[in-house]
Coordinates of C-alpha atoms in Angstrom, one line a residue:
M14 CA -79.8 -56.1 39.8
K15 CA -80.1 -58.9 39.5
N16 CA -83.8 -61.1 37.5
P17 CA -85.4 -63.9 38.8
D18 CA -86.5 -65.2 36.4
P19 CA -83.9 -67.8 35.5
T20 CA -85.4 -67.6 31.5
S21 CA -85.7 -63.8 30.9
V22 CA -82.0 -62.1 29.8
T23 CA -80.1 -59.9 31.8
E24 CA -76.5 -57.9 31.5
D25 CA -75.7 -60.6 34.3
R26 CA -73.8 -63.3 33.5
N27 CA -75.8 -65.4 35.7
P28 CA -78.9 -65.4 36.9
V29 CA -80.7 -66.1 39.1
I30 CA -82.5 -69.5 39.3
P31 CA -84.0 -70.9 42.7
A32 CA -82.6 -73.0 45.0
A33 CA -84.3 -75.8 44.1
E34 CA -84.6 -75.5 40.9
K35 CA -81.1 -75.2 40.7
R36 CA -80.6 -78.6 42.5
A37 CA -82.5 -79.8 40.5
L38 CA -82.2 -78.8 37.1
L39 CA -78.2 -80.5 38.0
G40 CA -80.1 -84.2 39.4
K41 CA -81.6 -84.5 36.1
Y42 CA -78.6 -83.9 33.4
L43 CA -75.5 -85.0 35.3
A44 CA -77.5 -88.0 35.9
G45 CA -79.2 -87.9 32.2
R46 CA -82.1 -87.5 32.5
R47 CA -84.6 -86.0 31.0
L48 CA -86.6 -81.5 31.9
K49 CA -89.6 -81.0 31.2
G50 CA -89.3 -77.2 29.4
P51 CA -90.1 -74.7 26.9
S52 CA -88.0 -77.0 24.8
A53 CA -89.4 -80.2 24.8
L54 CA -92.9 -79.2 22.2
S55 CA -93.3 -82.1 20.1
H56 CA -92.7 -85.2 20.3
V57 CA -89.7 -87.1 17.3
R58 CA -91.7 -88.9 14.8
R59 CA -90.1 -92.2 13.0
R60 CA -89.9 -90.4 9.8
S61 CA -91.1 -91.6 6.0
P62 CA -88.5 -94.7 4.1
G63 CA -86.3 -93.3 2.1
T64 CA -86.3 -89.6 3.5
T65 CA -82.2 -87.9 3.7
V66 CA -81.2 -87.2 7.0
P67 CA -79.1 -84.1 7.9
L68 CA -75.6 -85.0 10.2
S69 CA -76.9 -84.1 14.2
L70 CA -76.2 -80.2 15.3
A71 CA -74.0 -82.3 17.6
Q72 CA -72.6 -84.5 14.4
R73 CA -72.1 -82.0 11.9
Q74 CA -70.2 -80.4 14.8
V75 CA -67.5 -83.0 15.2
W76 CA -67.6 -84.4 11.6
L77 CA -66.0 -80.7 10.8
H78 CA -63.8 -81.7 13.9
S79 CA -63.1 -84.7 12.4
Q80 CA -61.7 -83.3 8.5
F81 CA -59.2 -81.0 10.9
A82 CA -58.0 -83.6 12.9
H83 CA -58.3 -86.9 9.8
G84 CA -56.1 -90.1 11.0
S85 CA -56.8 -88.4 14.3
S86 CA -58.7 -90.9 17.0
I87 CA -59.5 -87.7 18.8
Y88 CA -63.4 -88.9 18.7
N89 CA -63.0 -92.4 19.5
E90 CA -65.1 -92.7 22.5
P91 CA -63.2 -96.5 24.3
F92 CA -64.9 -97.9 27.3
T93 CA -65.0 -102.2 29.3
I94 CA -67.3 -103.5 30.4
H95 CA -66.6 -105.8 33.2
R96 CA -67.8 -109.1 34.0
R97 CA -66.4 -111.9 37.1
G98 CA -68.3 -115.0 37.2
P99 CA -70.1 -117.5 34.5
L100 CA -69.5 -116.3 30.3
D101 CA -70.8 -118.4 27.6
I102 CA -68.4 -115.7 24.5
A103 CA -71.8 -118.1 21.9
V104 CA -74.9 -115.7 23.8
L105 CA -73.1 -112.3 23.8
E106 CA -72.2 -112.5 20.8
R107 CA -75.8 -113.2 19.9
T108 CA -76.4 -110.3 22.3
L109 CA -74.4 -107.9 21.0
E110 CA -75.3 -108.7 17.8
E111 CA -79.0 -108.1 19.3
I112 CA -78.5 -104.7 20.3
I113 CA -76.3 -103.4 17.0
R114 CA -79.3 -104.6 15.3
R115 CA -82.0 -103.0 17.0
H116 CA -79.8 -99.6 17.6
E117 CA -79.5 -97.8 13.3
A118 CA -76.8 -95.3 15.5
W119 CA -74.0 -98.4 15.3
R120 CA -74.8 -99.2 12.3
T121 CA -74.9 -96.0 11.1
T122 CA -72.0 -94.7 8.1
F123 CA -71.5 -90.9 7.3
P124 CA -70.6 -90.4 3.6
L125 CA -71.1 -87.6 1.1
V126 CA -73.6 -86.5 -1.0
D127 CA -73.7 -83.5 -3.2
G128 CA -70.8 -82.8 -1.3
H129 CA -72.6 -82.4 2.4
P130 CA -72.5 -85.1 4.8
V131 CA -75.4 -87.9 5.3
Q132 CA -76.2 -90.6 8.1
I133 CA -77.0 -93.9 5.8
V134 CA -78.0 -96.7 7.7
R135 CA -76.5 -100.5 6.7
D136 CA -78.5 -103.4 7.3
A137 CA -78.0 -105.5 9.3
V138 CA -75.1 -108.1 9.5
N139 CA -73.8 -110.9 11.0
F140 CA -71.1 -109.2 13.7
R141 CA -68.1 -112.1 15.1
L142 CA -66.1 -111.7 18.4
P143 CA -63.0 -111.0 18.8
V144 CA -62.3 -112.9 21.4
N145 CA -58.1 -113.2 22.3
D146 CA -57.5 -115.8 25.8
L147 CA -55.1 -113.8 27.8
R148 CA -55.3 -117.3 30.6
G149 CA -52.0 -118.6 29.0
L150 CA -50.2 -115.9 30.5
A151 CA -48.3 -115.2 33.2
P152 CA -50.8 -113.4 36.3
A153 CA -48.3 -110.8 35.4
D154 CA -48.6 -109.9 31.7
R155 CA -51.9 -110.2 31.8
D156 CA -53.7 -107.2 32.3
R157 CA -50.1 -105.7 30.6
E158 CA -51.9 -108.0 27.0
A159 CA -55.5 -106.3 27.8
L160 CA -55.2 -103.4 27.8
R161 CA -52.4 -103.4 24.8
L162 CA -55.4 -105.0 22.7
G163 CA -57.7 -102.3 24.7
A164 CA -55.7 -99.9 23.4
A165 CA -54.9 -101.1 20.1
D166 CA -58.1 -101.0 18.8
A167 CA -59.1 -97.5 21.0
S168 CA -56.3 -95.6 18.5
K169 CA -57.3 -96.6 15.0
P170 CA -59.1 -94.6 13.1
F171 CA -62.4 -95.0 12.3
D172 CA -64.0 -94.6 9.0
L173 CA -66.6 -92.7 9.0
A174 CA -68.0 -92.5 5.2
N175 CA -68.3 -96.5 4.6
G176 CA -67.7 -97.6 9.0
P177 CA -67.9 -99.9 10.5
L178 CA -67.7 -97.0 12.8
L179 CA -67.4 -99.3 16.2
R180 CA -64.8 -102.4 16.6
V181 CA -65.0 -105.4 20.1
R182 CA -62.9 -107.1 21.4
L183 CA -63.2 -109.0 24.1
V184 CA -60.6 -110.8 26.5
R185 CA -60.5 -113.3 28.9
L186 CA -58.0 -113.2 31.4
D187 CA -59.0 -115.7 33.7
D188 CA -62.0 -118.9 34.1
S189 CA -64.2 -116.2 36.2
E190 CA -62.4 -113.2 34.5
Y191 CA -63.1 -111.7 31.3
R192 CA -63.4 -107.3 29.9
L193 CA -65.5 -106.7 26.8
Y194 CA -63.6 -103.4 24.8
V195 CA -66.2 -100.8 23.1
T196 CA -64.7 -98.3 21.3
P197 CA -67.2 -96.7 19.0
H198 CA -67.2 -93.3 16.9
Q199 CA -68.2 -90.0 18.9
L200 CA -70.8 -90.1 16.3
I201 CA -73.0 -92.8 16.8
F202 CA -72.4 -92.3 20.3
D203 CA -72.1 -90.5 24.1
G204 CA -71.3 -91.4 27.3
V205 CA -75.3 -91.5 28.8
S206 CA -75.5 -94.4 26.1
I207 CA -73.2 -96.4 28.0
Y208 CA -74.8 -96.0 31.3
R209 CA -78.8 -95.4 30.9
V210 CA -78.7 -97.6 27.2
F211 CA -76.1 -100.9 26.9
L212 CA -75.1 -101.6 29.7
E213 CA -79.2 -102.7 30.8
E214 CA -79.6 -103.8 27.4
L215 CA -76.7 -105.6 27.7
A216 CA -77.3 -107.7 31.5
I217 CA -81.2 -107.9 29.6
L218 CA -80.4 -110.0 27.0
Y219 CA -78.0 -111.8 27.7
E220 CA -80.0 -113.0 30.6
A221 CA -82.6 -113.1 28.7
F222 CA -80.6 -115.6 25.3
S223 CA -78.9 -117.3 28.6
A224 CA -82.0 -118.7 29.5
N225 CA -83.2 -118.8 25.9
R226 CA -85.2 -117.2 25.9
P227 CA -86.7 -114.6 23.7
S228 CA -86.1 -110.5 23.8
P229 CA -88.4 -108.8 26.2
L230 CA -86.9 -105.4 24.9
P231 CA -89.8 -103.8 23.3
E232 CA -89.2 -103.1 19.4
L233 CA -88.0 -99.2 19.6
T234 CA -90.3 -96.8 18.2
I235 CA -88.8 -93.7 17.1
Q236 CA -84.4 -94.1 15.6
Y237 CA -81.6 -91.8 16.1
G238 CA -81.9 -90.2 13.0
D239 CA -85.6 -89.3 13.6
F240 CA -84.0 -87.0 16.0
A241 CA -81.5 -85.6 14.0
L242 CA -84.8 -84.6 11.0
W243 CA -86.7 -83.1 14.3
Q244 CA -83.6 -81.5 15.2
H245 CA -83.0 -79.2 12.3
Q246 CA -87.3 -78.5 12.3
S247 CA -87.2 -77.7 16.4
L248 CA -84.4 -74.6 15.7
E249 CA -86.5 -71.4 15.4
G250 CA -88.8 -69.6 17.5
E251 CA -88.9 -66.6 20.7
T252 CA -87.1 -69.6 23.2
F253 CA -84.8 -70.6 20.7
R254 CA -83.7 -66.9 21.0
E255 CA -83.5 -66.7 24.0
H256 CA -81.2 -68.9 24.7
I257 CA -79.1 -67.3 21.9
A258 CA -79.6 -64.6 23.6
Y259 CA -78.8 -65.2 26.7
W260 CA -75.4 -67.2 25.0
K261 CA -74.9 -63.8 24.1
S262 CA -75.5 -61.8 27.9
V263 CA -72.8 -64.4 29.3
L264 CA -69.7 -65.1 26.2
G265 CA -70.6 -61.8 25.5
S266 CA -67.5 -60.9 23.0
D267 CA -64.5 -61.0 24.6
A268 CA -64.1 -64.4 26.9
P269 CA -60.6 -64.7 26.9
F270 CA -58.4 -68.1 26.4
L271 CA -57.4 -69.8 30.3
E272 CA -53.2 -68.2 30.0
L273 CA -52.6 -71.5 31.2
Q274 CA -48.2 -72.2 31.1
T275 CA -46.5 -75.2 29.5
D276 CA -43.8 -76.7 29.6
H277 CA -43.6 -76.7 25.3
P278 CA -44.2 -73.7 23.1
R279 CA -48.0 -74.0 22.0
P280 CA -47.9 -75.4 17.9
A281 CA -50.0 -73.5 16.0
L282 CA -51.8 -76.1 15.2
Q283 CA -53.9 -77.8 17.7
T284 CA -52.0 -81.9 17.6
F285 CA -55.1 -83.3 18.7
R286 CA -52.4 -85.9 20.6
G287 CA -53.9 -86.5 24.3
V288 CA -52.4 -88.6 27.0
L289 CA -53.8 -90.0 30.4
H290 CA -53.4 -89.8 33.7
R291 CA -55.1 -91.4 36.1
F292 CA -55.9 -91.0 40.0
L293 CA -58.5 -91.7 43.2
I294 CA -60.0 -88.1 45.3
P295 CA -60.6 -90.8 48.7
R296 CA -64.1 -91.5 49.6
P297 CA -63.6 -89.5 53.3
H298 CA -62.5 -86.5 50.7
V299 CA -65.8 -87.6 48.5
E300 CA -67.5 -87.1 51.6
S301 CA -66.5 -83.7 53.4
L302 CA -66.7 -81.9 50.0
K303 CA -70.9 -83.4 49.3
Q304 CA -71.3 -82.3 52.8
L305 CA -70.5 -78.4 52.6
C306 CA -72.5 -78.4 48.7
Q307 CA -75.8 -79.5 50.2
S308 CA -75.2 -77.4 52.1
S309 CA -74.7 -75.3 50.3
G310 CA -77.5 -75.9 47.7
A311 CA -74.9 -77.4 45.6
T312 CA -74.8 -81.0 43.9
L313 CA -71.4 -82.7 43.5
F314 CA -70.4 -81.6 40.3
M315 CA -70.7 -77.9 41.4
G316 CA -67.6 -78.2 44.1
L317 CA -65.2 -80.4 41.7
L318 CA -66.0 -76.8 39.9
A319 CA -66.0 -74.1 42.1
S320 CA -62.5 -76.5 43.6
L321 CA -60.6 -76.8 39.5
Y322 CA -61.7 -72.7 39.2
S323 CA -59.6 -72.2 41.9
L324 CA -57.2 -74.3 40.9
L325 CA -57.5 -72.9 37.8
Y326 CA -56.6 -69.0 39.7
R327 CA -53.8 -70.0 41.5
Y328 CA -51.7 -71.4 39.1
T329 CA -52.7 -68.7 36.2
G330 CA -53.9 -65.2 38.2
Q331 CA -56.5 -65.2 35.8
E332 CA -59.8 -63.5 37.0
D333 CA -62.1 -64.5 34.6
I334 CA -61.5 -67.5 34.2
L335 CA -63.9 -70.2 31.4
I336 CA -63.8 -74.1 31.9
G337 CA -65.9 -76.2 29.7
T338 CA -68.7 -79.4 30.7
V339 CA -71.8 -81.5 28.1
T340 CA -75.2 -81.8 29.1
A341 CA -77.4 -85.6 28.8
G342 CA -79.0 -83.7 25.7
R343 CA -82.7 -85.4 25.7
K344 CA -85.6 -83.7 27.4
L345 CA -88.4 -85.2 25.0
P346 CA -88.8 -89.4 26.6
E347 CA -89.0 -90.9 24.1
L348 CA -84.8 -90.4 23.9
E349 CA -84.7 -92.3 26.7
K350 CA -83.6 -95.2 25.2
L351 CA -81.5 -94.2 22.0
M352 CA -78.0 -94.7 21.3
G353 CA -76.3 -92.4 19.2
L354 CA -74.8 -88.4 20.5
F355 CA -76.9 -86.3 22.4
I356 CA -74.4 -84.1 24.6
N357 CA -73.8 -80.7 24.4
P358 CA -70.7 -78.1 25.0
V359 CA -71.5 -75.6 27.6
V360 CA -69.4 -72.8 29.0
L361 CA -69.3 -72.4 32.5
R362 CA -68.4 -69.4 33.3
A363 CA -67.0 -67.7 37.3
T364 CA -65.3 -64.0 38.3
L365 CA -63.2 -64.5 39.9
S366 CA -60.5 -62.3 42.6
D367 CA -57.9 -62.7 46.4
T368 CA -61.0 -62.4 48.4
V369 CA -63.7 -64.3 47.0
T370 CA -63.7 -67.3 49.4
F371 CA -64.6 -70.9 48.9
R372 CA -68.1 -70.7 49.6
E373 CA -69.3 -68.2 47.7
L374 CA -67.3 -69.6 44.7
L375 CA -69.3 -72.7 45.1
A376 CA -72.0 -70.2 45.0
Q377 CA -70.8 -68.3 41.9
A378 CA -70.7 -72.5 40.9
R379 CA -73.8 -73.7 41.4
D380 CA -75.2 -70.4 39.7
V381 CA -74.1 -70.5 36.5
T382 CA -74.8 -74.5 36.0
A383 CA -77.7 -73.8 36.6
G384 CA -77.5 -71.2 34.3
A385 CA -76.0 -72.3 31.4
L386 CA -78.3 -75.9 31.9
S387 CA -82.2 -73.7 31.6
H388 CA -79.8 -72.1 28.6
D389 CA -78.2 -75.7 26.9
D390 CA -80.4 -75.9 23.9
V391 CA -78.3 -73.3 21.6
P392 CA -75.5 -75.7 18.9
F393 CA -71.8 -75.4 20.9
D394 CA -70.9 -74.2 16.9
Y395 CA -73.6 -72.1 17.1
L396 CA -72.1 -70.4 19.6
V397 CA -69.4 -70.4 17.9
K398 CA -70.4 -69.0 15.5
E399 CA -72.1 -65.5 17.2
C400 CA -69.8 -64.8 20.0
Q401 CA -66.1 -66.3 18.4
P402 CA -66.2 -66.1 15.2
H403 CA -62.4 -65.9 14.8
R404 CA -60.8 -69.0 15.3
D405 CA -57.6 -69.5 17.1
P406 CA -56.1 -72.7 16.0
S407 CA -54.2 -73.8 18.8
R408 CA -56.9 -73.6 20.7
N409 CA -60.6 -74.9 21.6
P410 CA -63.1 -71.8 21.0
F411 CA -64.2 -70.3 24.2
F412 CA -62.4 -73.1 26.8
Q413 CA -59.5 -75.0 26.7
T414 CA -60.0 -76.8 29.6
M415 CA -63.1 -79.4 30.2
I416 CA -64.7 -81.7 33.3
S417 CA -67.6 -83.7 32.5
M418 CA -68.6 -86.4 35.0
Q419 CA -70.6 -89.8 34.6
P420 CA -73.9 -90.5 35.0
V421 CA -74.0 -92.4 38.2
L422 CA -73.0 -96.3 37.4
P423 CA -77.7 -98.6 37.3
S424 CA -77.1 -101.4 39.4
V425 CA -76.7 -104.5 37.4
P426 CA -75.6 -107.9 39.3
G427 CA -71.8 -109.3 37.4
W428 CA -71.2 -106.6 35.0
D429 CA -69.6 -103.2 36.0
V430 CA -68.4 -100.8 33.6
T431 CA -65.6 -97.9 33.0
V432 CA -64.4 -95.2 31.3
Y433 CA -60.8 -94.1 29.7
D434 CA -59.2 -97.8 30.5
V435 CA -57.1 -97.4 28.0
N436 CA -56.6 -94.3 26.1
N437 CA -57.3 -93.5 21.9
G438 CA -53.9 -91.6 22.0
G439 CA -56.0 -88.2 21.5
S440 CA -57.3 -85.8 23.0
K441 CA -59.3 -82.7 22.1
L442 CA -58.4 -80.2 24.5
D443 CA -55.1 -78.6 27.2
L444 CA -57.1 -80.6 30.1
H445 CA -59.7 -83.3 29.9
F446 CA -60.9 -84.5 33.8
I447 CA -63.3 -86.2 34.0
V448 CA -65.0 -87.5 36.9
D449 CA -66.8 -91.2 37.9
E450 CA -68.2 -91.6 41.6
R451 CA -67.7 -94.5 43.1
P452 CA -67.3 -96.5 46.4
E453 CA -64.0 -95.6 47.8
G454 CA -64.6 -92.3 45.5
I455 CA -63.9 -90.9 43.0
L456 CA -62.3 -92.5 39.8
G457 CA -60.1 -90.2 38.1
R458 CA -59.0 -89.1 34.4
L459 CA -57.3 -86.5 33.6
V460 CA -56.1 -86.2 29.5
Y461 CA -53.8 -84.1 28.9
N462 CA -51.5 -82.6 25.3
P463 CA -48.2 -83.5 25.7
D464 CA -47.3 -81.5 23.1
L465 CA -47.7 -79.3 25.7
F466 CA -47.3 -80.7 29.2
D467 CA -45.2 -82.8 30.9
S468 CA -45.9 -85.8 33.1
G469 CA -43.8 -84.3 36.6
T470 CA -46.2 -81.8 35.8
I471 CA -49.6 -83.1 35.2
A472 CA -49.1 -85.2 38.3
R473 CA -48.7 -81.9 39.9
L474 CA -51.4 -80.5 38.7
V475 CA -54.0 -82.7 40.0
A476 CA -52.4 -83.3 43.1
H477 CA -52.2 -80.2 43.8
W478 CA -56.3 -80.2 43.1
Q479 CA -56.7 -83.6 45.2
T480 CA -54.8 -81.3 48.0
L481 CA -57.9 -78.4 47.5
I482 CA -60.8 -80.7 47.4
E483 CA -59.4 -82.4 50.8
V484 CA -59.3 -78.7 52.0
A485 CA -61.6 -77.1 52.0
P486 CA -64.3 -78.4 53.1
A487 CA -62.7 -77.7 56.1
S488 CA -62.5 -74.0 55.5
P489 CA -65.1 -72.3 53.2
D490 CA -64.4 -69.5 54.8
S491 CA -61.0 -68.2 53.3
P492 CA -60.0 -67.0 50.3
V493 CA -59.4 -69.3 47.5
S494 CA -56.2 -67.8 47.2
R495 CA -54.8 -69.0 50.9
L496 CA -56.0 -72.3 50.2
P497 CA -52.5 -74.8 50.7
L498 CA -51.6 -76.2 47.2
L499 CA -49.4 -78.2 48.3
S500 CA -49.5 -81.8 50.1
E501 CA -47.9 -82.3 53.6
E502 CA -44.7 -84.4 52.0
E503 CA -44.2 -81.7 48.8
R504 CA -44.6 -78.5 51.2
K505 CA -41.9 -81.0 53.1
K506 CA -39.6 -81.1 49.9
V507 CA -39.9 -77.5 49.2
V508 CA -39.9 -75.5 51.9
L509 CA -36.7 -77.5 53.5
E510 CA -34.6 -79.9 50.5
W511 CA -35.0 -78.0 48.1
N512 CA -34.0 -75.4 50.4
D513 CA -31.1 -76.4 52.1
T514 CA -29.0 -75.3 49.7
N515 CA -25.3 -75.3 51.7
S516 CA -22.5 -76.2 49.6
D517 CA -19.5 -75.1 49.0
Y518 CA -17.6 -72.8 46.7
P519 CA -14.0 -70.4 46.2
R520 CA -15.1 -66.7 48.0
D521 CA -13.4 -65.4 45.8
A522 CA -14.8 -66.0 43.1
C523 CA -17.7 -63.8 41.2
I524 CA -20.2 -64.7 39.9
H525 CA -19.4 -64.7 36.3
D526 CA -16.7 -65.9 36.6
L527 CA -18.2 -69.1 38.3
F528 CA -20.2 -69.1 35.3
E529 CA -17.3 -69.6 33.5
V530 CA -15.8 -72.3 34.7
Q531 CA -19.8 -74.3 34.1
A532 CA -19.5 -73.5 30.6
A533 CA -16.2 -74.9 30.1
R534 CA -16.8 -78.0 31.5
T535 CA -20.6 -78.4 30.2
P536 CA -20.5 -76.5 27.0
N537 CA -23.4 -77.6 25.0
Q538 CA -26.2 -77.7 28.2
T539 CA -29.0 -76.2 28.2
A540 CA -28.1 -73.2 30.9
L541 CA -31.5 -71.0 30.5
L542 CA -34.7 -72.0 29.1
A543 CA -37.2 -69.5 28.1
E544 CA -39.4 -68.3 25.8
G545 CA -39.8 -71.8 23.8
Q546 CA -35.5 -70.9 23.6
R547 CA -33.0 -72.9 24.7
I548 CA -30.1 -71.8 25.5
T549 CA -26.4 -74.2 26.5
Y550 CA -24.1 -72.8 28.3
G551 CA -21.5 -71.8 25.4
E552 CA -24.2 -70.2 23.9
L553 CA -23.9 -67.7 26.7
D554 CA -21.7 -67.8 27.4
R555 CA -20.2 -66.1 24.6
R556 CA -22.9 -63.7 23.8
A557 CA -22.1 -62.4 27.5
N558 CA -19.1 -61.9 26.5
Q559 CA -19.5 -60.6 23.1
L560 CA -21.3 -57.5 25.1
S561 CA -18.2 -57.6 27.4
R562 CA -16.0 -56.1 24.7
W563 CA -18.7 -53.7 23.1
L564 CA -19.2 -52.1 26.1
R565 CA -15.4 -52.1 27.5
K566 CA -15.3 -50.7 23.5
M567 CA -17.8 -48.2 24.2
G568 CA -15.7 -46.4 27.5
I569 CA -17.1 -49.0 31.0
T570 CA -14.8 -49.5 33.0
R571 CA -14.0 -50.9 37.1
E572 CA -16.5 -50.3 39.2
D573 CA -18.9 -48.1 36.1
L574 CA -22.4 -48.7 36.9
V575 CA -24.4 -49.7 34.0
G576 CA -28.6 -49.2 34.1
V577 CA -30.3 -52.5 33.1
C578 CA -34.1 -51.3 31.1
L579 CA -34.8 -55.1 30.2
E580 CA -38.2 -57.1 30.8
R581 CA -37.0 -60.8 32.1
S582 CA -35.7 -62.4 29.2
P583 CA -32.7 -64.1 28.1
E584 CA -31.8 -60.6 26.8
M585 CA -31.4 -59.5 30.5
V586 CA -29.4 -62.5 31.7
I587 CA -26.6 -61.6 29.0
A588 CA -26.8 -58.0 29.5
L589 CA -25.8 -58.8 33.6
L590 CA -23.5 -61.1 33.0
G591 CA -22.3 -59.0 30.5
I592 CA -21.9 -55.9 32.1
L593 CA -20.3 -58.5 34.7
K594 CA -17.3 -59.8 32.8
A595 CA -16.8 -56.0 32.0
G596 CA -15.5 -55.1 35.8
A597 CA -18.9 -53.1 36.0
A598 CA -22.2 -53.4 38.2
Y599 CA -25.3 -52.6 36.7
V600 CA -28.0 -51.3 38.3

């Protein structure tokens, strides 16, 4: 029986939390707002001058991971500010300089002191904004060049010890269209910082400085380093132990990896390479899913999560699936206006089967999300140490697929922001779905590792997810195993066009004879892909001939029966061809 107390720990992985509380939790977290609760036991106070500042727990995880991926750009977090209308570049430069002055996080570097990384805040420096004017290019070439410039900044590694850990570049496309490409390192920034702090301060300060007024923003009472010190002092007490116990009950020691079929063998070590795939979920499909979520006491994020569970179940057949997401990590009111790294990854674990309906899966997604948010004070690296101490260096701990939803964009006339317009060339995971709700629908970005997946596979996977999002609200009581994956266009191609395989061939030839003809025609072409091996027609024919000769030597003659007991493998194909070439039949 499930325990109705959301803070108590039971053997049930998804404790019941009242629906109203779940909606409130999700709404606040996904909007990047704080929560009041047992974690907020004390307020962050300004540190004394000269205090050595350790890395926060989230920073420690990123810093350590960055050492494994040395020279990589996977923790570069590019975003783009779009400006349509007149722009005073000098005022914008002054605005950015003031933001950098206000927020110590943007002036922080991470050198080693006595063998341990610490936070060192550099003095404010004169900021200079690089500007690229592309009006001299043909209109068709401007966007391409702007993206190239942004991607170049986003893909260059940062020097964590010496800094700076921020790059900014203004690109002018025409007389009234500008893009500000901003690339901070994740050690000093997160997504909530973009939507809840940076964009608002940018608009307020630009307006004030344009009118020759001083900054109307009050000075910050604390800085990120103060939070880092407070966090280290707060990881104790009964509440924190309850959170740890909750995650042990959810994850145990048996959390499975997602065995998603890849196009290429998984390297022994993560390569951290990433490619970006963009897509759109149209507004009508978003609204249909929203209506179902609202009637089920869930949020849009939960609906997207349920549809992603469905997709991965259909692709893998696994009944126990773990997906990652991140929480805002800003439960204290004084953290709301700080820039820095506060987000914390959490694990969302669901159980599926052939009979689970989408409505049931949506309820499960609601429960696992609310449970995770109620216990998100445990830093992710603590979870790894407690529940998955033996690492697989080829995979991210616990989950290899993540979904993150951007906070609601504030209304800032004249300014807009998008994330992952440019590719930083890195990926921390196999698959990372980034969704951003806009008037036209959901703007989607899927960052994937090209050492595992081909672009065509990713395009099909995204198309299948879009189909599930479209059809699930109309059939919420259907098992997810029976919801259609194929679009009408793809269904016609697979069912009709690909099955239109009638062709003339020699009726008096056996299949091994036809294979020999093909092997003679294209001996160096790939005939077989299996278990990471590529075997050519020539090699396959040679090995089948070897087996055929051996069978004859062992006394196998025409029309004899030869038993085959092999797993699906290259050896099985060789055995079947060799038996046929010997004139026998296989059973």
